[in-house]
mmCIF file of C-alpha atoms in Angstrom:
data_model
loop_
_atom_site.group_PDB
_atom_site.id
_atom_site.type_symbol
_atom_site.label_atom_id
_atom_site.label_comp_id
_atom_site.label_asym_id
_atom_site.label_seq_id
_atom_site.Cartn_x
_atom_site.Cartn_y
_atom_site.Cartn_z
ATOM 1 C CA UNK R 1 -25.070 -9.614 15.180
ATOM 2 C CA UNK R 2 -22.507 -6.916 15.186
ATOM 3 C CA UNK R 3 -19.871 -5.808 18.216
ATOM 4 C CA UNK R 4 -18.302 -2.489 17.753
ATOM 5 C CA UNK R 5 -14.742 -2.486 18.315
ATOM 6 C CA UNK R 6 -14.649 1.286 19.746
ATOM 7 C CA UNK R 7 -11.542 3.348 20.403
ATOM 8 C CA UNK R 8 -11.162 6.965 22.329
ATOM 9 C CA UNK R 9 -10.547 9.645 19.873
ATOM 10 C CA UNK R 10 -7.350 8.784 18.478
ATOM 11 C CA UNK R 11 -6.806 12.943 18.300
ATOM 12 C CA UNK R 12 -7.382 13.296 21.748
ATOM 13 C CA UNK R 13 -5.241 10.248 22.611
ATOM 14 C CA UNK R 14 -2.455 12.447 21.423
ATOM 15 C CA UNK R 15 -1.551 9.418 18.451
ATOM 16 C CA UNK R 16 1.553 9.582 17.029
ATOM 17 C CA UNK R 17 1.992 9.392 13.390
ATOM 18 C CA UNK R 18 3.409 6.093 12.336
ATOM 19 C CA UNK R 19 6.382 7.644 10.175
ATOM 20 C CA UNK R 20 7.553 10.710 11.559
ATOM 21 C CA UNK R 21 5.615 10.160 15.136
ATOM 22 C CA UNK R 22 4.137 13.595 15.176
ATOM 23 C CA UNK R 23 1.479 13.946 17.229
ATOM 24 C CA UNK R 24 -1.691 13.658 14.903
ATOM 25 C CA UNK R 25 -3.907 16.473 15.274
ATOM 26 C CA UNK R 26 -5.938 16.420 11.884
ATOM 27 C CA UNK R 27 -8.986 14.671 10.011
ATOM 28 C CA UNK R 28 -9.055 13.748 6.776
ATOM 29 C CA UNK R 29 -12.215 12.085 6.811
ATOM 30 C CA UNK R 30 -14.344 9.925 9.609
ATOM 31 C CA UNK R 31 -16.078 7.028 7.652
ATOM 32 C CA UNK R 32 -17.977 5.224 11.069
ATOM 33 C CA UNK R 33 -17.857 2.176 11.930
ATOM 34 C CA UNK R 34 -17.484 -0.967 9.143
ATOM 35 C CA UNK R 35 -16.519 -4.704 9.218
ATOM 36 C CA UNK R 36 -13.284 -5.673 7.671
ATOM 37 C CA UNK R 37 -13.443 -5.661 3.982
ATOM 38 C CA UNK R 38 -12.621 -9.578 2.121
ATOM 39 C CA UNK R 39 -13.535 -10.974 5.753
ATOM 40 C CA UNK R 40 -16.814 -13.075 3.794
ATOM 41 C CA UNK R 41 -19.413 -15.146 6.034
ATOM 42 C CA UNK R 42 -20.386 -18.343 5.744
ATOM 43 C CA UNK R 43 -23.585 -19.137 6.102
ATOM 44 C CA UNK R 44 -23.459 -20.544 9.310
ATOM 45 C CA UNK R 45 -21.964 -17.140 11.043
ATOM 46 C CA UNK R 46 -24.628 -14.968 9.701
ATOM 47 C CA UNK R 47 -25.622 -15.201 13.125
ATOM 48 C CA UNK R 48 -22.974 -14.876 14.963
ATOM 49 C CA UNK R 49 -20.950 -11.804 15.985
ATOM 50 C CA UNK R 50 -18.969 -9.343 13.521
ATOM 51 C CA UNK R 51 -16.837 -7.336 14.707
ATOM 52 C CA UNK R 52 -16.811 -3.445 13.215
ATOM 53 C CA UNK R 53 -13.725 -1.379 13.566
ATOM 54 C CA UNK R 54 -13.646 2.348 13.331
ATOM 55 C CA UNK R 55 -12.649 4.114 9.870
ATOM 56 C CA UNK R 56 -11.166 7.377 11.480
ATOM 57 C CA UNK R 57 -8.234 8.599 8.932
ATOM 58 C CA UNK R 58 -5.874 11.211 10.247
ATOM 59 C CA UNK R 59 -2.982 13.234 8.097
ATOM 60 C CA UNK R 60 -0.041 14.482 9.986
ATOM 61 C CA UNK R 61 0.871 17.792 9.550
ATOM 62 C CA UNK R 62 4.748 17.421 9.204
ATOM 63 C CA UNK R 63 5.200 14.454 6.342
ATOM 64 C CA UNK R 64 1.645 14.355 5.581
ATOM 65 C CA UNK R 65 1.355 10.960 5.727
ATOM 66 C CA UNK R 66 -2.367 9.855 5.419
ATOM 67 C CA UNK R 67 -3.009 6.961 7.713
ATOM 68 C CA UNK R 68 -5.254 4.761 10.255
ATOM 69 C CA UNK R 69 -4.547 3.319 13.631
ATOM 70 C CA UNK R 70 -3.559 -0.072 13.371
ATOM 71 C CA UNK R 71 -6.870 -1.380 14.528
ATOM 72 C CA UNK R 72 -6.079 -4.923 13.393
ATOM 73 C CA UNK R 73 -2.838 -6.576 13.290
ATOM 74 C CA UNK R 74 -1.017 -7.637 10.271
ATOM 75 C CA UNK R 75 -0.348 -11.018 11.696
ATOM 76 C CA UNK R 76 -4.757 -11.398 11.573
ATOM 77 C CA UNK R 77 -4.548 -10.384 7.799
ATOM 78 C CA UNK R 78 -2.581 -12.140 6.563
ATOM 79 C CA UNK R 79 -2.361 -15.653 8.392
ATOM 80 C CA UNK R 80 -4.251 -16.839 5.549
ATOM 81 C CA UNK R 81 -5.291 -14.003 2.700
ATOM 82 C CA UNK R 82 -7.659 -14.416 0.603
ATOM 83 C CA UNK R 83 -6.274 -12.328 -2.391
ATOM 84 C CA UNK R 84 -4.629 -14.048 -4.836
ATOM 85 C CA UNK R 85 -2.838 -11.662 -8.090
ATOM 86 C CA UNK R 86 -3.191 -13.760 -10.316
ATOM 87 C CA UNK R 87 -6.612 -13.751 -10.010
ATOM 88 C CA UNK R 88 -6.387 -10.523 -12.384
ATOM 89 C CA UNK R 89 -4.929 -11.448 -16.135
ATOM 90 C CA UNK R 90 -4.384 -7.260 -16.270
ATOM 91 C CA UNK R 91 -2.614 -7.045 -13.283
ATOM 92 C CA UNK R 92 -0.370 -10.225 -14.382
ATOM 93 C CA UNK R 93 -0.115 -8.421 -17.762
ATOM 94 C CA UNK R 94 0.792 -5.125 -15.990
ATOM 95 C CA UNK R 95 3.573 -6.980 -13.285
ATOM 96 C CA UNK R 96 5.263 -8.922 -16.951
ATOM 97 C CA UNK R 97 5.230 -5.719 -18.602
ATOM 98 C CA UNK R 98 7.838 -3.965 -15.753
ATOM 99 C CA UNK R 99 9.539 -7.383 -15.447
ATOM 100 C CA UNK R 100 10.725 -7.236 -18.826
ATOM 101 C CA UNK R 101 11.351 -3.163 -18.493
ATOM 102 C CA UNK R 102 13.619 -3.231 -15.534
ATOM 103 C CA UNK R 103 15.234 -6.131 -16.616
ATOM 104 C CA UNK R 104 16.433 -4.048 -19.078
ATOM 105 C CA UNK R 105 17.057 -0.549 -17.408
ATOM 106 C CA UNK R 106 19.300 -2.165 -14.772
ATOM 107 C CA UNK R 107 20.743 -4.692 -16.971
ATOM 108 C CA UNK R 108 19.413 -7.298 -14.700
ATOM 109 C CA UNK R 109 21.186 -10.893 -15.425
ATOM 110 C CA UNK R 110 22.426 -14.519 -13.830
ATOM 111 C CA UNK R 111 24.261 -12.839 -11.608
ATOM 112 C CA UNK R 112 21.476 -10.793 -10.135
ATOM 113 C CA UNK R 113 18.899 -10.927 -7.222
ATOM 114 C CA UNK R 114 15.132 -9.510 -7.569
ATOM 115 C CA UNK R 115 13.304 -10.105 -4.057
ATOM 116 C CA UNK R 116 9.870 -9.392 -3.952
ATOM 117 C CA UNK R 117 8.157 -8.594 -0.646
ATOM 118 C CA UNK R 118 4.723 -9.214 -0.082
ATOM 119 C CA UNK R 119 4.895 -11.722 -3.368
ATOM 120 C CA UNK R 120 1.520 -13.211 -2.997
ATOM 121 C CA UNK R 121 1.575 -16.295 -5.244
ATOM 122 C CA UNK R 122 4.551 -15.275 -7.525
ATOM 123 C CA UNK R 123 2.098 -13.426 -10.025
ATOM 124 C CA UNK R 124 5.267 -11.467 -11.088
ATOM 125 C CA UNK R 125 8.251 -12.773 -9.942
ATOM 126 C CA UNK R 126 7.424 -15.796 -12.096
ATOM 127 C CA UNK R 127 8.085 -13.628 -15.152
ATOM 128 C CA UNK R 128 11.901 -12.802 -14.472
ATOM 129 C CA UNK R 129 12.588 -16.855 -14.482
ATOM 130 C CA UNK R 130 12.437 -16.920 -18.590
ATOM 131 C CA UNK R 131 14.578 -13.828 -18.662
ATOM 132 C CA UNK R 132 17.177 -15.630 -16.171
ATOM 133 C CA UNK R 133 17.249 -13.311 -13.322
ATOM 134 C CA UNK R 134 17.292 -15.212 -9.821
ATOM 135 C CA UNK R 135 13.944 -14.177 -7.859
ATOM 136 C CA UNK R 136 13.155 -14.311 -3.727
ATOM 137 C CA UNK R 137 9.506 -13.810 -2.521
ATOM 138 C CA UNK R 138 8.989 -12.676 0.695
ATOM 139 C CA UNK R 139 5.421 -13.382 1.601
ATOM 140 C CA UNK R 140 3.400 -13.464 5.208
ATOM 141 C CA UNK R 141 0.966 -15.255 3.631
ATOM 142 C CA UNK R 142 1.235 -19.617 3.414
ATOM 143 C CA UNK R 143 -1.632 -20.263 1.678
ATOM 144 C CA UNK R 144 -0.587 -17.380 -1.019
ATOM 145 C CA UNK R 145 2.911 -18.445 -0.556
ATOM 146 C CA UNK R 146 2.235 -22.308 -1.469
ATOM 147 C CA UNK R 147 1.150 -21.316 -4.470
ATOM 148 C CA UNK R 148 3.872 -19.289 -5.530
ATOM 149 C CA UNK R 149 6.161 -22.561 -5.036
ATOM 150 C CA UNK R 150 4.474 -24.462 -7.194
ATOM 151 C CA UNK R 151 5.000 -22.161 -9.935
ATOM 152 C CA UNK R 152 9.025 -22.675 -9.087
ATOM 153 C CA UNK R 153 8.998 -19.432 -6.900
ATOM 154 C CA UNK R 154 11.376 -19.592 -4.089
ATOM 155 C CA UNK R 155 9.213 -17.891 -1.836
ATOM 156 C CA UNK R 156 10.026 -17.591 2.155
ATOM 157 C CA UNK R 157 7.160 -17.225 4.494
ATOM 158 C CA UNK R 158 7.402 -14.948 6.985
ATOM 159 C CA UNK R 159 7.366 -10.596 7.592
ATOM 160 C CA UNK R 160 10.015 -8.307 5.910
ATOM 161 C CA UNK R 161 11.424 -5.711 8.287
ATOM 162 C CA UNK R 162 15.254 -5.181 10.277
ATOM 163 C CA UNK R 163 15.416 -8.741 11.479
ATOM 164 C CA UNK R 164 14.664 -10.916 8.537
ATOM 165 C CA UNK R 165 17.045 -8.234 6.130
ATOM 166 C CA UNK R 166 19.591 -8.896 8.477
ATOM 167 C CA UNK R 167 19.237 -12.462 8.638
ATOM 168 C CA UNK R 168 19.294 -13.143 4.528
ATOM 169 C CA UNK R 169 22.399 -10.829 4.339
ATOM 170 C CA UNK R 170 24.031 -13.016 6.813
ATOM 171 C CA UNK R 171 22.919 -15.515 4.392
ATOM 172 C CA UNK R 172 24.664 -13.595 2.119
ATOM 173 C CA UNK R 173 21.937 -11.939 -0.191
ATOM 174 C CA UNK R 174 21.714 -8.912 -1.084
ATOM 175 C CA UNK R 175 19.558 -7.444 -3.666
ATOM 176 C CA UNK R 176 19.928 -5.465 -6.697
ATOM 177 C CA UNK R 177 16.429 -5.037 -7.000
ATOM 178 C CA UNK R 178 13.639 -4.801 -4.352
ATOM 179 C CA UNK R 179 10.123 -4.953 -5.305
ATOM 180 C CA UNK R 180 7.226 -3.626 -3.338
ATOM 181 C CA UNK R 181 3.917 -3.498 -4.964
ATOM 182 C CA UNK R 182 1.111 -2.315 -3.015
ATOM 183 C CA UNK R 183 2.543 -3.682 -0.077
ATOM 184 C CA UNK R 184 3.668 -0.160 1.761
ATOM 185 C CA UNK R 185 -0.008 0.555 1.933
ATOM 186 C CA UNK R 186 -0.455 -2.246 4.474
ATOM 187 C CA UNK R 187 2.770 -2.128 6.673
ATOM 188 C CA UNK R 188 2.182 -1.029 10.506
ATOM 189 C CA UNK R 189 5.992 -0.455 11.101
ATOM 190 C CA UNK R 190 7.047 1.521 8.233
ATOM 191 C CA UNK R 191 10.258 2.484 9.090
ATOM 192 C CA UNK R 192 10.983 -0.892 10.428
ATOM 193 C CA UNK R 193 10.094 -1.808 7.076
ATOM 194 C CA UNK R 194 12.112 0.587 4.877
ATOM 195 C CA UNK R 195 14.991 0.594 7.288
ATOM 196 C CA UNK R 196 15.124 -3.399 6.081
ATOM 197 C CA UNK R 197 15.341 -2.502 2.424
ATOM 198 C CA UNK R 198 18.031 -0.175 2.811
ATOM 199 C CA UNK R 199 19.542 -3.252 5.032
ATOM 200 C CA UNK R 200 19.299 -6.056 2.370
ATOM 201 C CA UNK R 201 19.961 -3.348 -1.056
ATOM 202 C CA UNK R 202 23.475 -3.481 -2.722
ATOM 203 C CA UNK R 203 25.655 -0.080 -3.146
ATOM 204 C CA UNK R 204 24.093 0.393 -6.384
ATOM 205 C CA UNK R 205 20.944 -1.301 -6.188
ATOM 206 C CA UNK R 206 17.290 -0.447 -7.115
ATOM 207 C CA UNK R 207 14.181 -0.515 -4.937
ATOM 208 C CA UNK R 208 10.838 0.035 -7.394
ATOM 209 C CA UNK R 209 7.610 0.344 -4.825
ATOM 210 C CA UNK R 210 3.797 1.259 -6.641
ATOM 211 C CA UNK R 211 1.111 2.565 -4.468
ATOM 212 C CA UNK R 212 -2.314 4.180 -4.782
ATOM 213 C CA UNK R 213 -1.362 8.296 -5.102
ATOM 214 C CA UNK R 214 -3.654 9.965 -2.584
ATOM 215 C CA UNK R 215 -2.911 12.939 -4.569
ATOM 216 C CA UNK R 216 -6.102 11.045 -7.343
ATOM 217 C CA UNK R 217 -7.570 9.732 -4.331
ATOM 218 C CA UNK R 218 -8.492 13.170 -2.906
ATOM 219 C CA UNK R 219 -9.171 14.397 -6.141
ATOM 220 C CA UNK R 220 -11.547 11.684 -7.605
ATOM 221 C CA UNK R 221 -12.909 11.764 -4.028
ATOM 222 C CA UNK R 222 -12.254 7.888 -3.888
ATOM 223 C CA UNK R 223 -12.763 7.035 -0.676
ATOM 224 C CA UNK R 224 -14.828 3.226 -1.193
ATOM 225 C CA UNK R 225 -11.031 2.656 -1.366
ATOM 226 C CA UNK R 226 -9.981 3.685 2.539
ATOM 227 C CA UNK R 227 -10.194 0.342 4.246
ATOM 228 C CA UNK R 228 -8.663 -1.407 7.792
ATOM 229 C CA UNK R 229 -5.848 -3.739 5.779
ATOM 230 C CA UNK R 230 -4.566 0.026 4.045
ATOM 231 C CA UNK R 231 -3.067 1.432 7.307
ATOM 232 C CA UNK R 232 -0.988 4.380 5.201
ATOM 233 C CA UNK R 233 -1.755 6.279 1.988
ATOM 234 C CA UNK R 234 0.844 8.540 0.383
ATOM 235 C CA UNK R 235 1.853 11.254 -1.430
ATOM 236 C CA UNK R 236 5.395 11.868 -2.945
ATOM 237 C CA UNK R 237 6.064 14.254 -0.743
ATOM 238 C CA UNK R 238 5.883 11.597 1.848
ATOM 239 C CA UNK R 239 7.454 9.151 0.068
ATOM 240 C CA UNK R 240 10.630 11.884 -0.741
ATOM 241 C CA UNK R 241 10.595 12.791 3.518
ATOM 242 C CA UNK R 242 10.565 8.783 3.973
ATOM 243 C CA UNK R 243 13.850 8.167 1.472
ATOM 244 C CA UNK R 244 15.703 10.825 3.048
ATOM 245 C CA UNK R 245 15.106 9.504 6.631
ATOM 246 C CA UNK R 246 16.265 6.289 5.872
ATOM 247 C CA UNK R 247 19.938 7.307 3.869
ATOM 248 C CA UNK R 248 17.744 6.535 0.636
ATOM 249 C CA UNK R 249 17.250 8.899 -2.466
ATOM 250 C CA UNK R 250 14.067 9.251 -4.861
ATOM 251 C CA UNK R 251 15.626 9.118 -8.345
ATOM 252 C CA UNK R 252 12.640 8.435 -10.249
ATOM 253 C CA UNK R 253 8.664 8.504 -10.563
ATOM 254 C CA UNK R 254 6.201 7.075 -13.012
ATOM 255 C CA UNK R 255 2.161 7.703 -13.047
ATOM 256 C CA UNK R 256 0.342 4.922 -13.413
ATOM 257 C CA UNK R 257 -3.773 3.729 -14.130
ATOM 258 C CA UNK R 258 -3.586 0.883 -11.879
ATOM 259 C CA UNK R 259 -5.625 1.044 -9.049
ATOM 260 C CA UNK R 260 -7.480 4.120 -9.876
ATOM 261 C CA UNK R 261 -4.432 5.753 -9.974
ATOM 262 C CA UNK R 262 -0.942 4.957 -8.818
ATOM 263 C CA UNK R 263 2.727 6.016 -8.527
ATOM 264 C CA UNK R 264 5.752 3.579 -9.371
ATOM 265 C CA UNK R 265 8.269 5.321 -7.700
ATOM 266 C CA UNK R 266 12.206 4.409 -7.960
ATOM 267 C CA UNK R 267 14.633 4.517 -4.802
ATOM 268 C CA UNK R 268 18.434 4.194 -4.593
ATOM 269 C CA UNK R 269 21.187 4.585 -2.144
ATOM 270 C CA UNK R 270 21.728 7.930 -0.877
ATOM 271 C CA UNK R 271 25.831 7.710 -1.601
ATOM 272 C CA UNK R 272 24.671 5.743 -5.094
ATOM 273 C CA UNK R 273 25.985 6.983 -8.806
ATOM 274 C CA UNK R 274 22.129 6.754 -9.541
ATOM 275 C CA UNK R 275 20.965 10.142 -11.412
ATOM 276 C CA UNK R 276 17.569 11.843 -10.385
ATOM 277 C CA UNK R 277 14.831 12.123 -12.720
ATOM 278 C CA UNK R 278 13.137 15.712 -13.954
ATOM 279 C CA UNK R 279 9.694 13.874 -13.027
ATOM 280 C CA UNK R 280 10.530 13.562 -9.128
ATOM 281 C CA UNK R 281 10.818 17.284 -8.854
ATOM 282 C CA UNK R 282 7.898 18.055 -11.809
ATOM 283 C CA UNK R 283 5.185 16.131 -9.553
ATOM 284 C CA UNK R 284 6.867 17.115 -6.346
ATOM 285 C CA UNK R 285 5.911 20.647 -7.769
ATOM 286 C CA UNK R 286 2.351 19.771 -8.288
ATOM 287 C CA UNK R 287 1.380 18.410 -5.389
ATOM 288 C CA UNK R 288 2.555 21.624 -3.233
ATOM 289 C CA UNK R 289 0.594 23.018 -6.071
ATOM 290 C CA UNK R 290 -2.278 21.405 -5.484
ATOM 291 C CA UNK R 291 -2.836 21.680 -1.554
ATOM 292 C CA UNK R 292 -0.951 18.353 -0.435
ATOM 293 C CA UNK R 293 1.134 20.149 2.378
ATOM 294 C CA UNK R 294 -1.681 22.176 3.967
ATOM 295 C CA UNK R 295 -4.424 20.914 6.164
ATOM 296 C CA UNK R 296 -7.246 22.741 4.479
ATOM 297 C CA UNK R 297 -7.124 20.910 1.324
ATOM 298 C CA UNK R 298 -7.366 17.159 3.839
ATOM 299 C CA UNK R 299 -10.498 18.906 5.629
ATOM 300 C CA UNK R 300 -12.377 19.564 2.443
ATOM 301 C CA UNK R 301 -11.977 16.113 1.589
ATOM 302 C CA UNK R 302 -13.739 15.191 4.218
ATOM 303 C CA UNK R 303 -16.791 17.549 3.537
ATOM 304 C CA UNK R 304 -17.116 15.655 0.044
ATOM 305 C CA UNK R 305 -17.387 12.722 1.386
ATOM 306 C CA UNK R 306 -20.655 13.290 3.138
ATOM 307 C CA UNK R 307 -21.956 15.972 0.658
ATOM 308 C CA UNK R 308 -21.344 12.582 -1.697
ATOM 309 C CA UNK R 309 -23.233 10.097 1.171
ATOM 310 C CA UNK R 310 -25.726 12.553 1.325
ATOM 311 C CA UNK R 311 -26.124 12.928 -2.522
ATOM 312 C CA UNK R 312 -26.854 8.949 -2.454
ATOM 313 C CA UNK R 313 -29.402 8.343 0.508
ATOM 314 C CA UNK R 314 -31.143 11.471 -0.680
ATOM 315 C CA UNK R 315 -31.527 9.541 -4.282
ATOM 316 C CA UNK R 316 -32.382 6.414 -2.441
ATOM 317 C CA UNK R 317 -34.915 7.543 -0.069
ATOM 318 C CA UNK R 318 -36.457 9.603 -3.342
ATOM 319 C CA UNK R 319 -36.404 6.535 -5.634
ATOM 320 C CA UNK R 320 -37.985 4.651 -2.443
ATOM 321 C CA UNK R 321 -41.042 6.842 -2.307
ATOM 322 C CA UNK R 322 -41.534 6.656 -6.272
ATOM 323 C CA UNK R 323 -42.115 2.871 -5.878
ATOM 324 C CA UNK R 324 -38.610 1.945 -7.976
ATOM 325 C CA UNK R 325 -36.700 -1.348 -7.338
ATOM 326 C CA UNK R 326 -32.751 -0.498 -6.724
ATOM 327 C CA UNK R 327 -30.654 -2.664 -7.663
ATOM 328 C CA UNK R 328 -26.866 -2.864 -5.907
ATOM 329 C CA UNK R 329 -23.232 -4.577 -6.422
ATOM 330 C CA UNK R 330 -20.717 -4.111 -4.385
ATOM 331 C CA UNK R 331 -17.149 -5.487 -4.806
ATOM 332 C CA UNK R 332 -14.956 -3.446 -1.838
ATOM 333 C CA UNK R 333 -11.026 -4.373 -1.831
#
């Protein structure tokens, strides 16, 4: 049984966009109706009622922030998630691998602070232990979050935004480095969310967040990975309108394979001694280049992704009538 969980046209509505609060007036592609992804049944629902959600992604035409409505709450989620990183030996590979390199680049030591937020089960925090660096998770998640202790994570269970930043500083932490690993991707609030990083940050500290790059999304017409948990997908030309709204600076980028393509991109202090690398400005450069600040480029998107659904019931119905077995997998999330 299915219930459809419908919503006016969020165009029509007038929406506002969740970072700038623009009024959202553009498409980048309608994908229906579709359950939650990682919500599995048991056998005893299969009966039962599933509730579908619309898949209606806007852009806004002044930071070009790529984004859904918040059609479920965070707080549904992530009660109890049922992703855990370490589940991946590449991705733990990947998360020891920067461990070790920032370590280094900000000469990270016993007297330093690394909090993660959205930690999951201390997949990477674990790795700055050995190297002596004193770690915080911050993770929504307790049944994630319970693992991470065992692991000797200190791990705190609850949301990241304005309040908690400004309770741990009257704790008196502060960070020198803030972690953020496809975690921006699923925040509602996102300036509630930055504004806390710039809150907990020292003068001089570091905040290193990695995201899918819509910029490969678009191109590598990618959308099997738009889903309801991803409320926001970004550019770095959102991410450098973001910084500067919040007193922060970009002072670094890095492209990345992960996740079919990511950015790792590096944040300081606006007043900071931090220098900015050639690479923000470089890719900066080639996104304008390649269409990311007009609306025309975000429209044709959307026409490949039917031409593409198109493509695939046209080869289904075709090998149908020819009397072949298909054969599927899917893994979404």
């Amino acid at each position: 049984a299915v219930e459809v969980v419908r919503d006016q046209n969020p165009i029509r509505r007038g929406v506002g966009c969740r970072l700038c609060g623009t009024r959202l007036r553009h498409t980048l592609v309608d994908l229906g109706m579709s359950p939650p992804c990682e919500n599995f049944l048991r056998a005893d629902q299969l009966d039962q009622v599933e509730l579908y959600y619309p898949l209606n992604v806007l852009v806004c035409d002044t930071c070009y922030l790529v984004q859904l409505k918040e059609y479920m709450s965070p707080e549904t989620i992530f009660s109890e998630y049922a992703y855990f990183s370490s589940f991946s030996t590449s991705w733990v590979a990947h998360a020891k691998a920067y461990c070790e390199a920032i370590t280094k680049r900000l000469g990270l030591g016993s007297d330093s602070l690394a909090v993660e937020l959205a930690s999951n089960d201390g997949y990477l925090l674990q790795h700055f232990l050995p190297l002596g660096v004193p770690v915080l998770g911050v993770e929504p998640a307790a049944n994630v979050a319970s693992a991470a202790l065992e692991k000797g994570v200190p791990t705190r269970v609850d949301f990241f935004g304005v309040r908690l930043a400004l309770q741990m500083v009257a704790e008196g932490l502060r960070a020198d480095l803030i972690i953020g690993n496809n975690v921006l991707a699923q925040v509602p609030d996102l300036n509630d969310f930055v504004a806390g990083m710039k809150v907990l940050l020292k003068p001089e500290g570091v905040i290193t967040i990695e995201f899918p790059h819509i910029e490969r999304l678009m191109a590598e017409n990618q959308f099997d990975t738009i889903y309801h948990e991803h409320f926001s997908y970004f550019s770095l030309l959102t991410i450098d309108l973001m910084a500067t709204r919040h007193g922060l600076r970009l002072i670094d980028v890095e492209e990345l394979p992960t996740h079919g393509g990511s950015l790792r991109i590096y944040l300081a202090n606006e007043e900071s001694s931090w220098p900015v690398n050639d690479r923000v400005q470089l890719l900066l450069d080639r996104e304008k280049r390649h269409g990311l600040t007009d609306m025309w480029t975000y429209a044709s998107f959307g026409d490949k992704a039917q031409r593409a659904k198109r493509d695939l019931l046209a080869f289904l119905i075709s090998a149908k009538n020819e009397g072949k077995k298909i054969c599927g997998y899917g893994a979404p999330g």
